[in-house]
């Protein structure tokens, strides 16, 4: 599991450790780990470090110091290192002295720095550290726009990316690799910041940290959560998931939700809705009941809303009245947004909401939460939030929704974020942009609902479903990176399940997390 901590938590842990160590030890640990990674990248690119052209973009403070000390180590190995000082009067004195002692070159003229930047084999981005807020300052902005031919390595976080949230408020320098120290930072795992981070590599520096508020599951974590039948299991003991989905206009949503549910670990799938004939024809193992959820018989969880059309309101009300976990998706979310959080008041069983950002905007408007949130002005608080604003602040959006509705939220999109009402967050590290295709969200809803019925908690079911869903998308295409369909994703879920159980590592991608169906 990858653990990510807020900046204030990291700072406190650093201060505690530095009080017990000789001065400068922590920075040397970070710089050495950074230099080792850079040397490896240069060797892969050019066959050796000696003679490589390296540019260090050094801002003020410790982040620039880390970069300067790492540049000095590379210079001692024969690299031609140039440090470009973006805050000449505030450059880290010890790092600057070390670079000069290693015969590194130092420039303050930005025209010269930009020319070196464009032709360097490797660039160390030490402009702004984890405490930075907002976009790059004017003197640094040209580097975000400049053409580069070499590998850009960010020091702890790409400059211009908010380390706590992943938000990018202005210009930011896109990295190919980010070397982070001590722990992951939430902004490296969540878009839009994750899209600037490239491959993320962790360097341990000995920090003692509390439990993380943001985590990303890995194969072993998911394998531990997968429901596995025992010798005494039968279909009812394994759980029955009810699916209320589909309509005359969207019969395919029912088929896709059932397809996902059948591959989610529950012992049986009970379908209610207008597409019963199509469901039985395609999936004879499904149990079909006329009417709505109230008359369907015993289930251990409900999935309500995919393609539900005008009948979604009735199905939602009947499912919520049952004392079992309920997953609400698509048209069910539209109905819930109309009713507001009061529709969930008094429920003791878990509720899982699976919106994309457009649906999240409607849900927040239904809860009376405008774009400004708690800290906004009166006019901001009454203004309905826009989907693009929520997408740019995915972490905050998921937490706001979970708190407003007192439910677990799986926020779909370029990074899938799962938040529970306590504020704990799980970020999906699989996924692919190809999952932004019609019907993939229906498959995800059925899969997550089945995991709920099999006994997983709402946060576990959501995180495991997103992980398997993203992994399945990688199995579908004959050629990696080719388009996929929702039906193909559903069919590939057993292969994803087997991958996780076998402990095989996922295919390498960019090192950044990914999304699920929208």
PDB file of C-alpha atoms in Angstrom, residues 11-302:
ATOM      1  CA  UNK A  11       7.089  18.744   8.473  1.00  0.00           C
ATOM      2  CA  UNK A  12       6.384  17.620  12.040  1.00  0.00           C
ATOM      3  CA  UNK A  13       8.028  14.243  11.433  1.00  0.00           C
ATOM      4  CA  UNK A  14      11.064  15.912   9.838  1.00  0.00           C
ATOM      5  CA  UNK A  15      11.462  18.286  12.767  1.00  0.00           C
ATOM      6  CA  UNK A  16      11.301  15.430  15.258  1.00  0.00           C
ATOM      7  CA  UNK A  17      13.909  13.433  13.335  1.00  0.00           C
ATOM      8  CA  UNK A  18      16.250  16.393  12.755  1.00  0.00           C
ATOM      9  CA  UNK A  19      16.307  17.070  16.486  1.00  0.00           C
ATOM     10  CA  UNK A  20      17.935  13.655  16.975  1.00  0.00           C
ATOM     11  CA  UNK A  21      20.393  13.793  14.061  1.00  0.00           C
ATOM     12  CA  UNK A  22      23.527  15.814  13.308  1.00  0.00           C
ATOM     13  CA  UNK A  23      22.752  18.973  11.377  1.00  0.00           C
ATOM     14  CA  UNK A  24      22.317  18.423   7.656  1.00  0.00           C
ATOM     15  CA  UNK A  25      21.927  14.624   7.881  1.00  0.00           C
ATOM     16  CA  UNK A  26      18.330  14.565   6.650  1.00  0.00           C
ATOM     17  CA  UNK A  27      19.095  16.723   3.626  1.00  0.00           C
ATOM     18  CA  UNK A  28      22.089  14.545   2.762  1.00  0.00           C
ATOM     19  CA  UNK A  29      19.906  11.431   2.890  1.00  0.00           C
ATOM     20  CA  UNK A  30      17.404  13.028   0.537  1.00  0.00           C
ATOM     21  CA  UNK A  31      20.077  14.375  -1.822  1.00  0.00           C
ATOM     22  CA  UNK A  32      21.877  11.033  -1.985  1.00  0.00           C
ATOM     23  CA  UNK A  33      18.682   9.169  -2.846  1.00  0.00           C
ATOM     24  CA  UNK A  34      17.879  11.792  -5.461  1.00  0.00           C
ATOM     25  CA  UNK A  35      21.351  11.577  -6.994  1.00  0.00           C
ATOM     26  CA  UNK A  36      21.192   7.767  -7.159  1.00  0.00           C
ATOM     27  CA  UNK A  37      17.911   7.943  -9.074  1.00  0.00           C
ATOM     28  CA  UNK A  38      19.310  10.579 -11.448  1.00  0.00           C
ATOM     29  CA  UNK A  39      22.465   8.534 -12.072  1.00  0.00           C
ATOM     30  CA  UNK A  40      20.316   5.529 -12.924  1.00  0.00           C
ATOM     31  CA  UNK A  41      18.252   7.577 -15.372  1.00  0.00           C
ATOM     32  CA  UNK A  42      21.347   9.032 -17.033  1.00  0.00           C
ATOM     33  CA  UNK A  43      22.923   5.596 -17.361  1.00  0.00           C
ATOM     34  CA  UNK A  44      19.765   4.296 -18.968  1.00  0.00           C
ATOM     35  CA  UNK A  45      19.670   7.276 -21.344  1.00  0.00           C
ATOM     36  CA  UNK A  46      23.348   7.694 -22.257  1.00  0.00           C
ATOM     37  CA  UNK A  47      25.079   4.605 -20.931  1.00  0.00           C
ATOM     38  CA  UNK A  48      26.975   6.590 -18.279  1.00  0.00           C
ATOM     39  CA  UNK A  49      26.860   9.625 -16.005  1.00  0.00           C
ATOM     40  CA  UNK A  50      30.238  11.019 -17.094  1.00  0.00           C
ATOM     41  CA  UNK A  51      29.852  13.817 -19.631  1.00  0.00           C
ATOM     42  CA  UNK A  52      26.065  14.099 -19.221  1.00  0.00           C
ATOM     43  CA  UNK A  53      24.569  17.576 -19.281  1.00  0.00           C
ATOM     44  CA  UNK A  54      22.592  18.242 -16.103  1.00  0.00           C
ATOM     45  CA  UNK A  55      20.680  21.404 -15.201  1.00  0.00           C
ATOM     46  CA  UNK A  56      19.583  22.146 -11.636  1.00  0.00           C
ATOM     47  CA  UNK A  57      16.709  24.619 -11.362  1.00  0.00           C
ATOM     48  CA  UNK A  58      17.225  25.853  -7.812  1.00  0.00           C
ATOM     49  CA  UNK A  59      14.701  27.930  -5.956  1.00  0.00           C
ATOM     50  CA  UNK A  60      14.978  29.100  -2.377  1.00  0.00           C
ATOM     51  CA  UNK A  61      14.961  26.922   0.714  1.00  0.00           C
ATOM     52  CA  UNK A  62      15.540  23.249   1.367  1.00  0.00           C
ATOM     53  CA  UNK A  63      14.014  21.971  -1.869  1.00  0.00           C
ATOM     54  CA  UNK A  64      16.608  23.909  -3.847  1.00  0.00           C
ATOM     55  CA  UNK A  65      19.237  22.649  -1.385  1.00  0.00           C
ATOM     56  CA  UNK A  66      18.290  19.029  -2.054  1.00  0.00           C
ATOM     57  CA  UNK A  67      18.657  19.652  -5.788  1.00  0.00           C
ATOM     58  CA  UNK A  68      21.999  21.461  -5.410  1.00  0.00           C
ATOM     59  CA  UNK A  69      23.510  18.745  -3.221  1.00  0.00           C
ATOM     60  CA  UNK A  70      22.320  16.071  -5.670  1.00  0.00           C
ATOM     61  CA  UNK A  71      23.808  18.101  -8.520  1.00  0.00           C
ATOM     62  CA  UNK A  72      27.119  18.203  -6.638  1.00  0.00           C
ATOM     63  CA  UNK A  73      27.130  14.401  -6.337  1.00  0.00           C
ATOM     64  CA  UNK A  74      26.496  14.048 -10.064  1.00  0.00           C
ATOM     65  CA  UNK A  75      29.258  16.568 -10.815  1.00  0.00           C
ATOM     66  CA  UNK A  76      31.686  14.486  -8.758  1.00  0.00           C
ATOM     67  CA  UNK A  77      30.806  11.568 -11.028  1.00  0.00           C
ATOM     68  CA  UNK A  78      31.776  13.573 -14.087  1.00  0.00           C
ATOM     69  CA  UNK A  79      28.473  15.113 -15.155  1.00  0.00           C
ATOM     70  CA  UNK A  80      28.552  18.669 -16.507  1.00  0.00           C
ATOM     71  CA  UNK A  81      26.225  20.347 -14.030  1.00  0.00           C
ATOM     72  CA  UNK A  82      24.807  23.842 -14.343  1.00  0.00           C
ATOM     73  CA  UNK A  83      22.741  25.335 -11.537  1.00  0.00           C
ATOM     74  CA  UNK A  84      20.264  28.023 -12.539  1.00  0.00           C
ATOM     75  CA  UNK A  85      19.392  30.152  -9.526  1.00  0.00           C
ATOM     76  CA  UNK A  86      15.816  31.427  -9.705  1.00  0.00           C
ATOM     77  CA  UNK A  87      16.121  33.229  -6.364  1.00  0.00           C
ATOM     78  CA  UNK A  88      19.840  34.144  -6.281  1.00  0.00           C
ATOM     79  CA  UNK A  89      19.727  35.893  -2.947  1.00  0.00           C
ATOM     80  CA  UNK A  90      17.926  32.988  -1.267  1.00  0.00           C
ATOM     81  CA  UNK A  91      19.743  29.951  -2.671  1.00  0.00           C
ATOM     82  CA  UNK A  92      20.705  27.282  -0.121  1.00  0.00           C
ATOM     83  CA  UNK A  93      24.218  28.225   0.989  1.00  0.00           C
ATOM     84  CA  UNK A  94      25.510  24.755   1.798  1.00  0.00           C
ATOM     85  CA  UNK A  95      24.147  23.219  -1.404  1.00  0.00           C
ATOM     86  CA  UNK A  96      25.558  26.043  -3.498  1.00  0.00           C
ATOM     87  CA  UNK A  97      28.992  25.693  -1.899  1.00  0.00           C
ATOM     88  CA  UNK A  98      28.961  21.926  -2.460  1.00  0.00           C
ATOM     89  CA  UNK A  99      28.120  22.364  -6.145  1.00  0.00           C
ATOM     90  CA  UNK A 100      30.854  24.917  -6.670  1.00  0.00           C
ATOM     91  CA  UNK A 101      33.356  22.694  -4.837  1.00  0.00           C
ATOM     92  CA  UNK A 102      32.451  19.893  -7.267  1.00  0.00           C
ATOM     93  CA  UNK A 103      33.197  22.290 -10.148  1.00  0.00           C
ATOM     94  CA  UNK A 104      29.579  22.825 -11.070  1.00  0.00           C
ATOM     95  CA  UNK A 105      28.635  25.931 -13.007  1.00  0.00           C
ATOM     96  CA  UNK A 106      26.272  28.540 -11.542  1.00  0.00           C
ATOM     97  CA  UNK A 107      24.237  31.024 -13.598  1.00  0.00           C
ATOM     98  CA  UNK A 108      21.620  33.606 -12.698  1.00  0.00           C
ATOM     99  CA  UNK A 109      20.783  34.849 -16.207  1.00  0.00           C
ATOM    100  CA  UNK A 110      17.507  33.203 -17.156  1.00  0.00           C
ATOM    101  CA  UNK A 111      18.191  33.390 -20.900  1.00  0.00           C
ATOM    102  CA  UNK A 112      21.288  31.281 -20.361  1.00  0.00           C
ATOM    103  CA  UNK A 113      19.365  28.966 -18.051  1.00  0.00           C
ATOM    104  CA  UNK A 114      16.616  28.408 -20.602  1.00  0.00           C
ATOM    105  CA  UNK A 115      19.146  27.577 -23.310  1.00  0.00           C
ATOM    106  CA  UNK A 116      20.812  25.004 -21.037  1.00  0.00           C
ATOM    107  CA  UNK A 117      17.414  23.657 -19.960  1.00  0.00           C
ATOM    108  CA  UNK A 118      16.381  22.977 -23.539  1.00  0.00           C
ATOM    109  CA  UNK A 119      19.413  20.832 -24.383  1.00  0.00           C
ATOM    110  CA  UNK A 120      20.106  19.119 -21.044  1.00  0.00           C
ATOM    111  CA  UNK A 121      20.104  15.343 -20.710  1.00  0.00           C
ATOM    112  CA  UNK A 122      18.515  15.686 -17.269  1.00  0.00           C
ATOM    113  CA  UNK A 123      16.887  18.549 -15.374  1.00  0.00           C
ATOM    114  CA  UNK A 124      16.419  18.633 -11.606  1.00  0.00           C
ATOM    115  CA  UNK A 125      13.333  20.662 -10.683  1.00  0.00           C
ATOM    116  CA  UNK A 126      14.124  22.186  -7.288  1.00  0.00           C
ATOM    117  CA  UNK A 127      12.176  25.394  -7.833  1.00  0.00           C
ATOM    118  CA  UNK A 128       9.387  24.981  -5.277  1.00  0.00           C
ATOM    119  CA  UNK A 129       9.033  22.376  -2.531  1.00  0.00           C
ATOM    120  CA  UNK A 130       6.083  20.732  -0.823  1.00  0.00           C
ATOM    121  CA  UNK A 131       5.156  23.957   0.951  1.00  0.00           C
ATOM    122  CA  UNK A 132       4.511  25.823  -2.295  1.00  0.00           C
ATOM    123  CA  UNK A 133       1.029  27.071  -3.157  1.00  0.00           C
ATOM    124  CA  UNK A 134      -0.269  28.412  -6.433  1.00  0.00           C
ATOM    125  CA  UNK A 135       1.399  28.270  -9.828  1.00  0.00           C
ATOM    126  CA  UNK A 136       4.984  29.062 -10.721  1.00  0.00           C
ATOM    127  CA  UNK A 137       6.273  32.565 -10.153  1.00  0.00           C
ATOM    128  CA  UNK A 138       6.855  34.727 -13.275  1.00  0.00           C
ATOM    129  CA  UNK A 139      10.610  34.073 -13.345  1.00  0.00           C
ATOM    130  CA  UNK A 140       9.995  30.317 -13.395  1.00  0.00           C
ATOM    131  CA  UNK A 141       7.041  30.169 -15.791  1.00  0.00           C
ATOM    132  CA  UNK A 142       9.176  30.107 -18.984  1.00  0.00           C
ATOM    133  CA  UNK A 143      10.571  26.704 -17.947  1.00  0.00           C
ATOM    134  CA  UNK A 144       7.065  25.220 -17.933  1.00  0.00           C
ATOM    135  CA  UNK A 145       6.583  26.333 -21.547  1.00  0.00           C
ATOM    136  CA  UNK A 146      10.088  25.704 -22.897  1.00  0.00           C
ATOM    137  CA  UNK A 147      10.946  22.823 -25.196  1.00  0.00           C
ATOM    138  CA  UNK A 148      13.051  20.167 -23.505  1.00  0.00           C
ATOM    139  CA  UNK A 149      14.766  17.078 -24.817  1.00  0.00           C
ATOM    140  CA  UNK A 150      15.974  15.589 -21.553  1.00  0.00           C
ATOM    141  CA  UNK A 151      14.378  13.908 -18.542  1.00  0.00           C
ATOM    142  CA  UNK A 152      12.857  16.221 -15.939  1.00  0.00           C
ATOM    143  CA  UNK A 153      13.100  14.953 -12.355  1.00  0.00           C
ATOM    144  CA  UNK A 154      10.979  16.752  -9.766  1.00  0.00           C
ATOM    145  CA  UNK A 155      12.368  17.045  -6.247  1.00  0.00           C
ATOM    146  CA  UNK A 156       9.593  15.837  -3.889  1.00  0.00           C
ATOM    147  CA  UNK A 157       6.803  17.430  -5.959  1.00  0.00           C
ATOM    148  CA  UNK A 158       6.600  19.057  -9.416  1.00  0.00           C
ATOM    149  CA  UNK A 159       6.863  22.825  -9.008  1.00  0.00           C
ATOM    150  CA  UNK A 160       3.416  24.392  -9.294  1.00  0.00           C
ATOM    151  CA  UNK A 161       1.544  21.347  -7.962  1.00  0.00           C
ATOM    152  CA  UNK A 162      -0.111  21.536  -4.541  1.00  0.00           C
ATOM    153  CA  UNK A 163       1.429  18.653  -2.593  1.00  0.00           C
ATOM    154  CA  UNK A 164      -1.620  18.224  -0.350  1.00  0.00           C
ATOM    155  CA  UNK A 165      -4.357  18.212  -2.971  1.00  0.00           C
ATOM    156  CA  UNK A 166      -2.930  17.753  -6.460  1.00  0.00           C
ATOM    157  CA  UNK A 167      -4.484  21.048  -7.510  1.00  0.00           C
ATOM    158  CA  UNK A 168      -2.657  23.133 -10.132  1.00  0.00           C
ATOM    159  CA  UNK A 169      -3.547  26.792  -9.831  1.00  0.00           C
ATOM    160  CA  UNK A 170      -1.359  28.113 -12.654  1.00  0.00           C
ATOM    161  CA  UNK A 171       1.733  27.164 -14.626  1.00  0.00           C
ATOM    162  CA  UNK A 172       3.514  24.005 -13.417  1.00  0.00           C
ATOM    163  CA  UNK A 173       6.612  22.152 -14.598  1.00  0.00           C
ATOM    164  CA  UNK A 174       5.696  18.691 -15.861  1.00  0.00           C
ATOM    165  CA  UNK A 175       8.078  15.958 -14.663  1.00  0.00           C
ATOM    166  CA  UNK A 176       8.984  12.622 -16.175  1.00  0.00           C
ATOM    167  CA  UNK A 177       9.978  11.286 -12.751  1.00  0.00           C
ATOM    168  CA  UNK A 178       9.233  12.574  -9.256  1.00  0.00           C
ATOM    169  CA  UNK A 179      11.477  11.502  -6.370  1.00  0.00           C
ATOM    170  CA  UNK A 180       9.616  12.022  -3.100  1.00  0.00           C
ATOM    171  CA  UNK A 181      11.147  11.776   0.344  1.00  0.00           C
ATOM    172  CA  UNK A 182       9.883   9.910   3.382  1.00  0.00           C
ATOM    173  CA  UNK A 183       6.326   9.366   2.160  1.00  0.00           C
ATOM    174  CA  UNK A 184       4.129   9.951  -0.851  1.00  0.00           C
ATOM    175  CA  UNK A 185       2.279  13.247  -0.986  1.00  0.00           C
ATOM    176  CA  UNK A 186      -1.448  13.210  -1.837  1.00  0.00           C
ATOM    177  CA  UNK A 187      -0.903  15.568  -4.768  1.00  0.00           C
ATOM    178  CA  UNK A 188       1.323  12.985  -6.458  1.00  0.00           C
ATOM    179  CA  UNK A 189      -1.500  10.432  -6.525  1.00  0.00           C
ATOM    180  CA  UNK A 190      -4.464  12.609  -7.507  1.00  0.00           C
ATOM    181  CA  UNK A 191      -5.091  14.495 -10.741  1.00  0.00           C
ATOM    182  CA  UNK A 192      -4.416  17.028 -12.016  1.00  0.00           C
ATOM    183  CA  UNK A 193      -1.159  16.955 -10.016  1.00  0.00           C
ATOM    184  CA  UNK A 194      -0.569  13.268 -10.728  1.00  0.00           C
ATOM    185  CA  UNK A 195      -0.488  13.989 -14.448  1.00  0.00           C
ATOM    186  CA  UNK A 196       2.497  16.294 -13.829  1.00  0.00           C
ATOM    187  CA  UNK A 197       4.404  13.814 -11.643  1.00  0.00           C
ATOM    188  CA  UNK A 198       5.304  11.086 -14.128  1.00  0.00           C
ATOM    189  CA  UNK A 199       6.713   7.947 -12.498  1.00  0.00           C
ATOM    190  CA  UNK A 200       6.835   8.444  -8.727  1.00  0.00           C
ATOM    191  CA  UNK A 201       9.728   6.959  -6.748  1.00  0.00           C
ATOM    192  CA  UNK A 202       9.927   6.977  -2.963  1.00  0.00           C
ATOM    193  CA  UNK A 203      13.211   7.515  -1.099  1.00  0.00           C
ATOM    194  CA  UNK A 204      13.132   6.567   2.564  1.00  0.00           C
ATOM    195  CA  UNK A 205      14.782   9.041   4.929  1.00  0.00           C
ATOM    196  CA  UNK A 206      13.763   7.535   8.253  1.00  0.00           C
ATOM    197  CA  UNK A 207      10.600   9.491   9.081  1.00  0.00           C
ATOM    198  CA  UNK A 208       8.251   8.124  11.726  1.00  0.00           C
ATOM    199  CA  UNK A 209       4.740   8.907  10.523  1.00  0.00           C
ATOM    200  CA  UNK A 210       1.181   8.384  11.790  1.00  0.00           C
ATOM    201  CA  UNK A 211      -1.431   6.504   9.726  1.00  0.00           C
ATOM    202  CA  UNK A 212      -1.921   8.130   6.342  1.00  0.00           C
ATOM    203  CA  UNK A 213      -5.071  10.000   5.398  1.00  0.00           C
ATOM    204  CA  UNK A 214      -4.684   9.018   1.728  1.00  0.00           C
ATOM    205  CA  UNK A 215      -3.622   5.577   0.500  1.00  0.00           C
ATOM    206  CA  UNK A 216      -3.433   3.703  -2.797  1.00  0.00           C
ATOM    207  CA  UNK A 217      -3.990  -0.047  -2.758  1.00  0.00           C
ATOM    208  CA  UNK A 218      -1.631  -2.480  -4.448  1.00  0.00           C
ATOM    209  CA  UNK A 219      -2.060  -6.091  -5.583  1.00  0.00           C
ATOM    210  CA  UNK A 220      -1.408  -7.657  -2.188  1.00  0.00           C
ATOM    211  CA  UNK A 221      -3.881  -5.326  -0.471  1.00  0.00           C
ATOM    212  CA  UNK A 222      -6.621  -6.138  -2.962  1.00  0.00           C
ATOM    213  CA  UNK A 223      -5.891  -9.873  -2.785  1.00  0.00           C
ATOM    214  CA  UNK A 224      -6.409  -9.774   0.991  1.00  0.00           C
ATOM    215  CA  UNK A 225      -9.851  -8.214   0.508  1.00  0.00           C
ATOM    216  CA  UNK A 226     -11.224 -10.441  -2.270  1.00  0.00           C
ATOM    217  CA  UNK A 227     -14.131 -12.625  -1.092  1.00  0.00           C
ATOM    218  CA  UNK A 228     -13.255 -16.314  -1.379  1.00  0.00           C
ATOM    219  CA  UNK A 229     -15.899 -19.017  -0.714  1.00  0.00           C
ATOM    220  CA  UNK A 230     -15.196 -21.633   1.926  1.00  0.00           C
ATOM    221  CA  UNK A 231     -16.034 -25.311   1.982  1.00  0.00           C
ATOM    222  CA  UNK A 232     -19.436 -24.686   3.583  1.00  0.00           C
ATOM    223  CA  UNK A 233     -20.416 -21.822   1.285  1.00  0.00           C
ATOM    224  CA  UNK A 234     -23.535 -21.792  -0.834  1.00  0.00           C
ATOM    225  CA  UNK A 235     -24.904 -19.098  -3.115  1.00  0.00           C
ATOM    226  CA  UNK A 236     -26.863 -17.436  -0.327  1.00  0.00           C
ATOM    227  CA  UNK A 237     -24.051 -17.481   2.215  1.00  0.00           C
ATOM    228  CA  UNK A 238     -21.800 -15.860  -0.381  1.00  0.00           C
ATOM    229  CA  UNK A 239     -24.334 -13.047  -0.698  1.00  0.00           C
ATOM    230  CA  UNK A 240     -27.056 -12.036  -3.128  1.00  0.00           C
ATOM    231  CA  UNK A 241     -26.817  -8.675  -4.849  1.00  0.00           C
ATOM    232  CA  UNK A 242     -29.933  -7.009  -6.181  1.00  0.00           C
ATOM    233  CA  UNK A 243     -29.667  -4.906  -9.331  1.00  0.00           C
ATOM    234  CA  UNK A 244     -32.368  -2.345 -10.138  1.00  0.00           C
ATOM    235  CA  UNK A 245     -31.210  -0.929 -13.445  1.00  0.00           C
ATOM    236  CA  UNK A 246     -32.148  -0.342 -17.047  1.00  0.00           C
ATOM    237  CA  UNK A 247     -35.186   1.133 -18.745  1.00  0.00           C
ATOM    238  CA  UNK A 248     -36.869   1.083 -22.121  1.00  0.00           C
ATOM    239  CA  UNK A 249     -34.451   3.777 -23.239  1.00  0.00           C
ATOM    240  CA  UNK A 250     -31.333   2.232 -21.663  1.00  0.00           C
ATOM    241  CA  UNK A 251     -31.756  -1.570 -21.562  1.00  0.00           C
ATOM    242  CA  UNK A 252     -28.011  -2.040 -22.028  1.00  0.00           C
ATOM    243  CA  UNK A 253     -27.313  -0.523 -18.605  1.00  0.00           C
ATOM    244  CA  UNK A 254     -29.089  -3.473 -17.001  1.00  0.00           C
ATOM    245  CA  UNK A 255     -27.017  -6.002 -18.945  1.00  0.00           C
ATOM    246  CA  UNK A 256     -23.739  -4.272 -18.110  1.00  0.00           C
ATOM    247  CA  UNK A 257     -24.550  -3.838 -14.416  1.00  0.00           C
ATOM    248  CA  UNK A 258     -25.523  -7.508 -14.150  1.00  0.00           C
ATOM    249  CA  UNK A 259     -22.375  -8.496 -16.039  1.00  0.00           C
ATOM    250  CA  UNK A 260     -20.258  -6.650 -13.492  1.00  0.00           C
ATOM    251  CA  UNK A 261     -22.244  -8.052 -10.578  1.00  0.00           C
ATOM    252  CA  UNK A 262     -21.886 -11.665 -11.731  1.00  0.00           C
ATOM    253  CA  UNK A 263     -18.108 -11.294 -11.587  1.00  0.00           C
ATOM    254  CA  UNK A 264     -17.909  -9.566  -8.208  1.00  0.00           C
ATOM    255  CA  UNK A 265     -17.823 -12.473  -5.771  1.00  0.00           C
ATOM    256  CA  UNK A 266     -21.458 -12.642  -4.639  1.00  0.00           C
ATOM    257  CA  UNK A 267     -23.214 -16.003  -4.887  1.00  0.00           C
ATOM    258  CA  UNK A 268     -26.204 -14.785  -6.897  1.00  0.00           C
ATOM    259  CA  UNK A 269     -27.534 -11.755  -8.760  1.00  0.00           C
ATOM    260  CA  UNK A 270     -31.207 -10.820  -8.467  1.00  0.00           C
ATOM    261  CA  UNK A 271     -32.419  -8.441 -11.169  1.00  0.00           C
ATOM    262  CA  UNK A 272     -35.508  -6.218 -11.054  1.00  0.00           C
ATOM    263  CA  UNK A 273     -36.501  -3.891 -13.863  1.00  0.00           C
ATOM    264  CA  UNK A 274     -37.893  -3.569 -17.360  1.00  0.00           C
ATOM    265  CA  UNK A 275     -35.039  -5.427 -19.057  1.00  0.00           C
ATOM    266  CA  UNK A 276     -35.780  -8.782 -17.389  1.00  0.00           C
ATOM    267  CA  UNK A 277     -36.225 -10.625 -20.685  1.00  0.00           C
ATOM    268  CA  UNK A 278     -32.922  -9.328 -22.085  1.00  0.00           C
ATOM    269  CA  UNK A 279     -31.102 -10.108 -18.834  1.00  0.00           C
ATOM    270  CA  UNK A 280     -32.299 -13.727 -18.692  1.00  0.00           C
ATOM    271  CA  UNK A 281     -31.516 -14.260 -22.360  1.00  0.00           C
ATOM    272  CA  UNK A 282     -27.965 -12.983 -21.892  1.00  0.00           C
ATOM    273  CA  UNK A 283     -27.377 -14.257 -18.343  1.00  0.00           C
ATOM    274  CA  UNK A 284     -29.519 -17.312 -17.546  1.00  0.00           C
ATOM    275  CA  UNK A 285     -27.849 -17.576 -14.127  1.00  0.00           C
ATOM    276  CA  UNK A 286     -29.458 -14.285 -13.028  1.00  0.00           C
ATOM    277  CA  UNK A 287     -32.557 -14.414 -10.801  1.00  0.00           C
ATOM    278  CA  UNK A 288     -35.322 -12.215 -12.205  1.00  0.00           C
ATOM    279  CA  UNK A 289     -38.158 -10.736 -10.158  1.00  0.00           C
ATOM    280  CA  UNK A 290     -41.064  -8.634 -11.359  1.00  0.00           C
ATOM    281  CA  UNK A 291     -41.717  -5.285  -9.745  1.00  0.00           C
ATOM    282  CA  UNK A 292     -39.278  -3.249  -7.691  1.00  0.00           C
ATOM    283  CA  UNK A 293     -36.778  -3.904  -4.928  1.00  0.00           C
ATOM    284  CA  UNK A 294     -39.483  -4.090  -2.232  1.00  0.00           C
ATOM    285  CA  UNK A 295     -40.869  -7.347  -3.630  1.00  0.00           C
ATOM    286  CA  UNK A 296     -37.649  -8.916  -4.836  1.00  0.00           C
ATOM    287  CA  UNK A 297     -36.890 -11.149  -1.884  1.00  0.00           C
ATOM    288  CA  UNK A 298     -33.805 -11.307   0.278  1.00  0.00           C
ATOM    289  CA  UNK A 299     -30.641  -9.601  -0.889  1.00  0.00           C
ATOM    290  CA  UNK A 300     -27.469  -8.530   0.941  1.00  0.00           C
ATOM    291  CA  UNK A 301     -26.951  -5.345  -1.095  1.00  0.00           C
ATOM    292  CA  UNK A 302     -28.682  -3.268  -3.764  1.00  0.00           C
TER     293      UNK A 302
END
